[in-house]
Coordinates of C-alpha atoms in Angstrom, one line a residue:
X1 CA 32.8 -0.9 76.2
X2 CA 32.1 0.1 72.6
X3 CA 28.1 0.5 71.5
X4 CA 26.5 -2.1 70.1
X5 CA 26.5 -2.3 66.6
X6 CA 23.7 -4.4 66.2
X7 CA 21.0 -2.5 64.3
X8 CA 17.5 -2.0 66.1
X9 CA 14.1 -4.1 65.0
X10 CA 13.1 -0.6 63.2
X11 CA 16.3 -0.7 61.1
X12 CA 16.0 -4.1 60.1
X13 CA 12.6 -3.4 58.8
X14 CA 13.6 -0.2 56.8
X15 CA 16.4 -2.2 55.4
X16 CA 14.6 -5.2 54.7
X17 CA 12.2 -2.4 52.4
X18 CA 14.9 -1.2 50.7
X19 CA 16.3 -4.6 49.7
X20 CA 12.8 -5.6 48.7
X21 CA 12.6 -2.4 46.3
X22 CA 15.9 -2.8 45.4
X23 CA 15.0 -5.8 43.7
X24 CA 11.7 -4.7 42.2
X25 CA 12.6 -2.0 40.3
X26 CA 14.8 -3.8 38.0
X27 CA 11.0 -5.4 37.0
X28 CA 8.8 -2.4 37.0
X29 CA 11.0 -0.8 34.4
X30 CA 10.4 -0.9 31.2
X31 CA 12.8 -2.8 28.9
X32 CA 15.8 -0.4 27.1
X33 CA 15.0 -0.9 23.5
X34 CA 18.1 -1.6 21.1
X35 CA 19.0 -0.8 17.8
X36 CA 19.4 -3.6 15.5
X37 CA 21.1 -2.3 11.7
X38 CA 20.4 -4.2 8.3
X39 CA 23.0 -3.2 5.7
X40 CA 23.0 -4.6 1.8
X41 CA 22.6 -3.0 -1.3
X42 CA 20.0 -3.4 -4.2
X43 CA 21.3 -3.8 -7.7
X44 CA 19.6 -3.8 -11.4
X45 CA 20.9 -3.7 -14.7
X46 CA 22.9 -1.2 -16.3
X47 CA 21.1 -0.8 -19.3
X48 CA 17.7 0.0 -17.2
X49 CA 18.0 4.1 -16.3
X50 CA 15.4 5.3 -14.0
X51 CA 15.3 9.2 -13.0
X52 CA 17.7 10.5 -10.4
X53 CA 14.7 11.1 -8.6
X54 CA 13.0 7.4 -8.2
X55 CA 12.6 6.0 -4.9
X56 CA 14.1 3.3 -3.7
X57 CA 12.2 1.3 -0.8
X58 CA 13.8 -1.7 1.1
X59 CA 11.1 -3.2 3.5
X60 CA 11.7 -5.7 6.5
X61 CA 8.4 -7.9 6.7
X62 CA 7.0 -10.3 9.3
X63 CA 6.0 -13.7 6.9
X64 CA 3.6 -14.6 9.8
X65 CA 1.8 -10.9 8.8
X66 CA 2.7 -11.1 5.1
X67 CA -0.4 -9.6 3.8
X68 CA -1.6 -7.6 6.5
X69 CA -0.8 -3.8 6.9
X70 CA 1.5 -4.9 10.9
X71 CA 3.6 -7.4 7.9
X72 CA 5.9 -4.6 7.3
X73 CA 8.6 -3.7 9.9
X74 CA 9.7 -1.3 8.9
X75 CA 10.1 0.6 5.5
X76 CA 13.6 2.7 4.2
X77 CA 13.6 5.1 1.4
X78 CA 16.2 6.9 -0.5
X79 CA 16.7 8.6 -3.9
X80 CA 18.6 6.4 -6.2
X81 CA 20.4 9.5 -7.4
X82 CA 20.6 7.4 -11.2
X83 CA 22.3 5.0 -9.6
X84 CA 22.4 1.5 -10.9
X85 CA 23.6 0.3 -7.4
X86 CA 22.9 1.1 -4.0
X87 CA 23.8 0.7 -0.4
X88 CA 20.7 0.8 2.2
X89 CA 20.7 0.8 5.7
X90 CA 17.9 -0.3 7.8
X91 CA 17.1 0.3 11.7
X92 CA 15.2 -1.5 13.1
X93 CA 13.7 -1.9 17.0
X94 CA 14.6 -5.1 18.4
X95 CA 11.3 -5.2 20.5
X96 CA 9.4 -5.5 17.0
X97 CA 11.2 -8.8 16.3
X98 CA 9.4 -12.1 18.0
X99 CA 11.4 -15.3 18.3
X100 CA 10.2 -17.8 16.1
X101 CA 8.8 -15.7 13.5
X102 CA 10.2 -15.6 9.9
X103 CA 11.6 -12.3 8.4
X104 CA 12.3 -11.2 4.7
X105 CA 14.2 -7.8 2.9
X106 CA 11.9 -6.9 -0.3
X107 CA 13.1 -3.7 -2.2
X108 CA 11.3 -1.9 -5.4
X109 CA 11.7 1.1 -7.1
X110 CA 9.1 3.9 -7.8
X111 CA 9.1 6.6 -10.6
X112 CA 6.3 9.5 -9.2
X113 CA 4.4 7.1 -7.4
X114 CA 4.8 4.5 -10.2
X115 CA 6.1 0.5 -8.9
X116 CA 9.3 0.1 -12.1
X117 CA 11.4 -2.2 -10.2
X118 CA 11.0 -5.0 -7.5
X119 CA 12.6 -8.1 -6.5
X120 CA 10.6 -11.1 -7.6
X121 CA 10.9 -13.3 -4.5
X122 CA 11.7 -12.1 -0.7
X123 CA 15.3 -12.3 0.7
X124 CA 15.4 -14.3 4.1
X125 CA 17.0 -12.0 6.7
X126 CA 20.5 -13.2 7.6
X127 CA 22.2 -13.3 10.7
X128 CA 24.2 -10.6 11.7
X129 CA 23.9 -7.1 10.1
X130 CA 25.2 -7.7 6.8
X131 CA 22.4 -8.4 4.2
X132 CA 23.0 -10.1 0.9
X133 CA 22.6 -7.9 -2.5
X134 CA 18.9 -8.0 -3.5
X135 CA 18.7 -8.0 -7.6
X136 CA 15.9 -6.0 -8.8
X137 CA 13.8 -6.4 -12.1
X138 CA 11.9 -4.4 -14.6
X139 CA 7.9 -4.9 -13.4
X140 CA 5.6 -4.8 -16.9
X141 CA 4.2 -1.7 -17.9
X142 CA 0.7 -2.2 -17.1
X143 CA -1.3 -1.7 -20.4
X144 CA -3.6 1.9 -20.2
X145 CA -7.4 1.0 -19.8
X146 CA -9.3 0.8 -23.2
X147 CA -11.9 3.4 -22.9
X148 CA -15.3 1.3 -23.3
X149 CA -18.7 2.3 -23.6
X150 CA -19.5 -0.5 -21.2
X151 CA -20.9 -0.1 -18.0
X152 CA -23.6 1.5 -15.7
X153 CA -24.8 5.1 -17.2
X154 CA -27.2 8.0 -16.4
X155 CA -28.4 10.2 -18.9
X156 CA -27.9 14.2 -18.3
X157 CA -29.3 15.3 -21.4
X158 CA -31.6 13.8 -24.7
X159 CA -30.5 15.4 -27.8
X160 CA -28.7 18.3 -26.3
X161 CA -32.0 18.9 -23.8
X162 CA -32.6 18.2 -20.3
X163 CA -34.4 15.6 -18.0
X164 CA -36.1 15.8 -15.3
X165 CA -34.6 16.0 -11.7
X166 CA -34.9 12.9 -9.9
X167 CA -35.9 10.7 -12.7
X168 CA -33.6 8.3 -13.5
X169 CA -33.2 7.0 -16.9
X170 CA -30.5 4.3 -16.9
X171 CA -28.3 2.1 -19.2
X172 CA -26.3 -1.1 -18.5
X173 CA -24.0 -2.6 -21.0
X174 CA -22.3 -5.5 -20.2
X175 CA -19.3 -7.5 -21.2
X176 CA -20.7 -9.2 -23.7
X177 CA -23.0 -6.2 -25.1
X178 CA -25.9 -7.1 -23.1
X179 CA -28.2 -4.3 -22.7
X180 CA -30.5 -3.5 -19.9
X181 CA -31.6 -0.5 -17.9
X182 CA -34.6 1.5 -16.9
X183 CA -36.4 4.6 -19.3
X184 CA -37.5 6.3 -16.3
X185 CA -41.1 3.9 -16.0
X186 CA -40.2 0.7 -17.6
X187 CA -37.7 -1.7 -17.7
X188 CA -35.9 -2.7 -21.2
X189 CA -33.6 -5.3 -22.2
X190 CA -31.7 -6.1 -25.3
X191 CA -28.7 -5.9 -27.2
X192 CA -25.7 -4.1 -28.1
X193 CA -23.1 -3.9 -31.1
X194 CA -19.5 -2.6 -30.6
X195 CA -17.0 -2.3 -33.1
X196 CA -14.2 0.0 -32.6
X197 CA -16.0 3.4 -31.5
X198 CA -19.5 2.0 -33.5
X199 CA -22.7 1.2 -31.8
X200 CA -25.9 -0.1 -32.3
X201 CA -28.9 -1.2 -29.9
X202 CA -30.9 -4.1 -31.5
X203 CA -34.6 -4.2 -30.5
X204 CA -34.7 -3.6 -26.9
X205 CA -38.0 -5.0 -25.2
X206 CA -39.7 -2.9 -22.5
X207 CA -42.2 -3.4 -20.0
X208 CA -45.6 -2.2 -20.2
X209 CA -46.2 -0.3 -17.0
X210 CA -48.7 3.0 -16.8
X211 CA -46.7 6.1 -15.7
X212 CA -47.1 9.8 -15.5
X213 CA -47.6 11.5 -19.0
X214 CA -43.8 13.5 -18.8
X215 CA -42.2 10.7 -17.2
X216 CA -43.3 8.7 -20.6
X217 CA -42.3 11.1 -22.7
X218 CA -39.2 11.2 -21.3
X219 CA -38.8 7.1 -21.6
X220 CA -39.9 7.4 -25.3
X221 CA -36.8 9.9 -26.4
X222 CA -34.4 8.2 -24.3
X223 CA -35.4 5.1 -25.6
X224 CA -35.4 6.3 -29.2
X225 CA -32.1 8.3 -28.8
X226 CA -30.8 4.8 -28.1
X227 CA -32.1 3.4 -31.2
X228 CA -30.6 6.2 -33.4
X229 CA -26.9 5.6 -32.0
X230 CA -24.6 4.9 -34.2
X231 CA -21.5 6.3 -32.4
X232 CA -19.7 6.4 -29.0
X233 CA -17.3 8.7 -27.1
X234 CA -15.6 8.6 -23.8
X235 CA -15.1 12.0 -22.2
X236 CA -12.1 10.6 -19.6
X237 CA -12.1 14.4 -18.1
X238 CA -15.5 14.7 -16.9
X239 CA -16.6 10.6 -16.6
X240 CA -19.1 11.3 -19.4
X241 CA -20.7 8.5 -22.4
X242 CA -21.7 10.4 -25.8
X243 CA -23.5 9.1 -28.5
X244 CA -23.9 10.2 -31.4
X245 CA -26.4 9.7 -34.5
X246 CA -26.0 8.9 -38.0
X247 CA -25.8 12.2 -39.1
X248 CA -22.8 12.3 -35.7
X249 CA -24.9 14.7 -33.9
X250 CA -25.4 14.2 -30.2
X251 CA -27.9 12.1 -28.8
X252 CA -27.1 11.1 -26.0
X253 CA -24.9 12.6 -22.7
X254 CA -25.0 10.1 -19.8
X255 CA -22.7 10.2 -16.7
X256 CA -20.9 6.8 -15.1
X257 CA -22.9 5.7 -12.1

């Protein structure tokens, strides 16, 4: 007679194990990620030129996340090589996409860090890995900022002399040439004039408070450096407020606090 074939209790438990793992490590390991491409291209008008070496940037965004810094995807970026047209290719992570989310394509173009171009509403993501074109428009030049004398200031020097350390003498003009600000011991009010790079302080009321001989003396030129002004300068390089007196001479240095 031929052996049993029959395996023993000790091999239907091994092989019960191995089934048992068999089928568990399909669950302990961690999901394959796949590739999922986004293909259009981004078009402007012909007449706009930008450098050869503008960025292009074509961004997939979450509209769940919109205007939080996880919103974007992910971001592609390519030299538009003067180029008036261009194709774009995005790859994406499909385990960054969650069903029943919304997603958008937005693309704009930079010039040394500078936003030229943009599309002016998002672009719903399509099915499938074709894209439609994205049209891009000219953004407005945003206007320079107008020096102004206005603002929060400490003075550095009273006609072209020092102050002393760790006593502040402050002045705040505001929007509407309201003046305020401290001499060192009291605080003044008042107001200011400004036309074009002219200025005057009206009468500026001060409190009366007692202070240290020097710390007065300081107060009294600042004060009456202000009432001399006639003229302003911004210094752009070094953050700096100059005035100047009738006669244009320097009165006044005071640094943007």
């Amino acid at each position: 007679m031929s052996a049993s074939r029959n395996p023993t209790p000790l091999s239907r438990r091994r092989l019960l194990r191995a089934a048992a793992l068999a089928l568990a490590l399909p669950w302990a390991m961690p999901a394959l990620a796949k590739e999922l491409t986004l293909r259009g291209t981004v078009s402007f008008s012909e007449a706009i030129t930008v450098p050869p070496d503008a960025i292009l940037e074509v961004s997939l965004i979450d509209t769940t996340l919109a205007n939080a810094p996880e919103g974007i995807i992910t971001i592609g970026r390519m030299r538009t090589r003067g180029l008036s047209s261009l194709a774009y290719r995005l790859i994406v992570d499909d385990r960054l996409l969650h069903r029943g989310r919304g997603y958008v394509l937005q693309a704009r173009i930079l010039v040394d860090g500078t936003l030229w171009l943009a599309t002016t509403t998002p672009h719903p993501v399509m099915r499938g890995p074709i894209q439609p074109d994205m049209a891009l428009q000219r953004v407005a030049a945003q206007a320079p900022e107008t020096p102004s004398p206005k603002g929060k200031w400490l003075a550095e020097s009273i006609r072209a002399a020092g102050v002393i350390d760790n006593l502040q003498s402050t002045l705040e003009i505001g929007s509407d040439g309201t003046v305020n600000g401290r001499g060192g011991c009291n605080g003044f009010g008042g107001k200011a004039t400004i036309t074009g790079d002219k200025i005057s302080f009206g009468a500026l009321v001060a409190t009366q408070m007692a202070c240290a001989p020097a710390i007065l003396d300081q107060e009294g030129k600042f004060l009456g450096a202000l009432h001399d002004a006639r003229r302003w300068m911004i210094d752009d390089e070094r953050h700096k407020l100059i005035l100047f007196d009738e006669g244009n001479r320097e009165i006044l240095l005071l640094a943007r606090m």
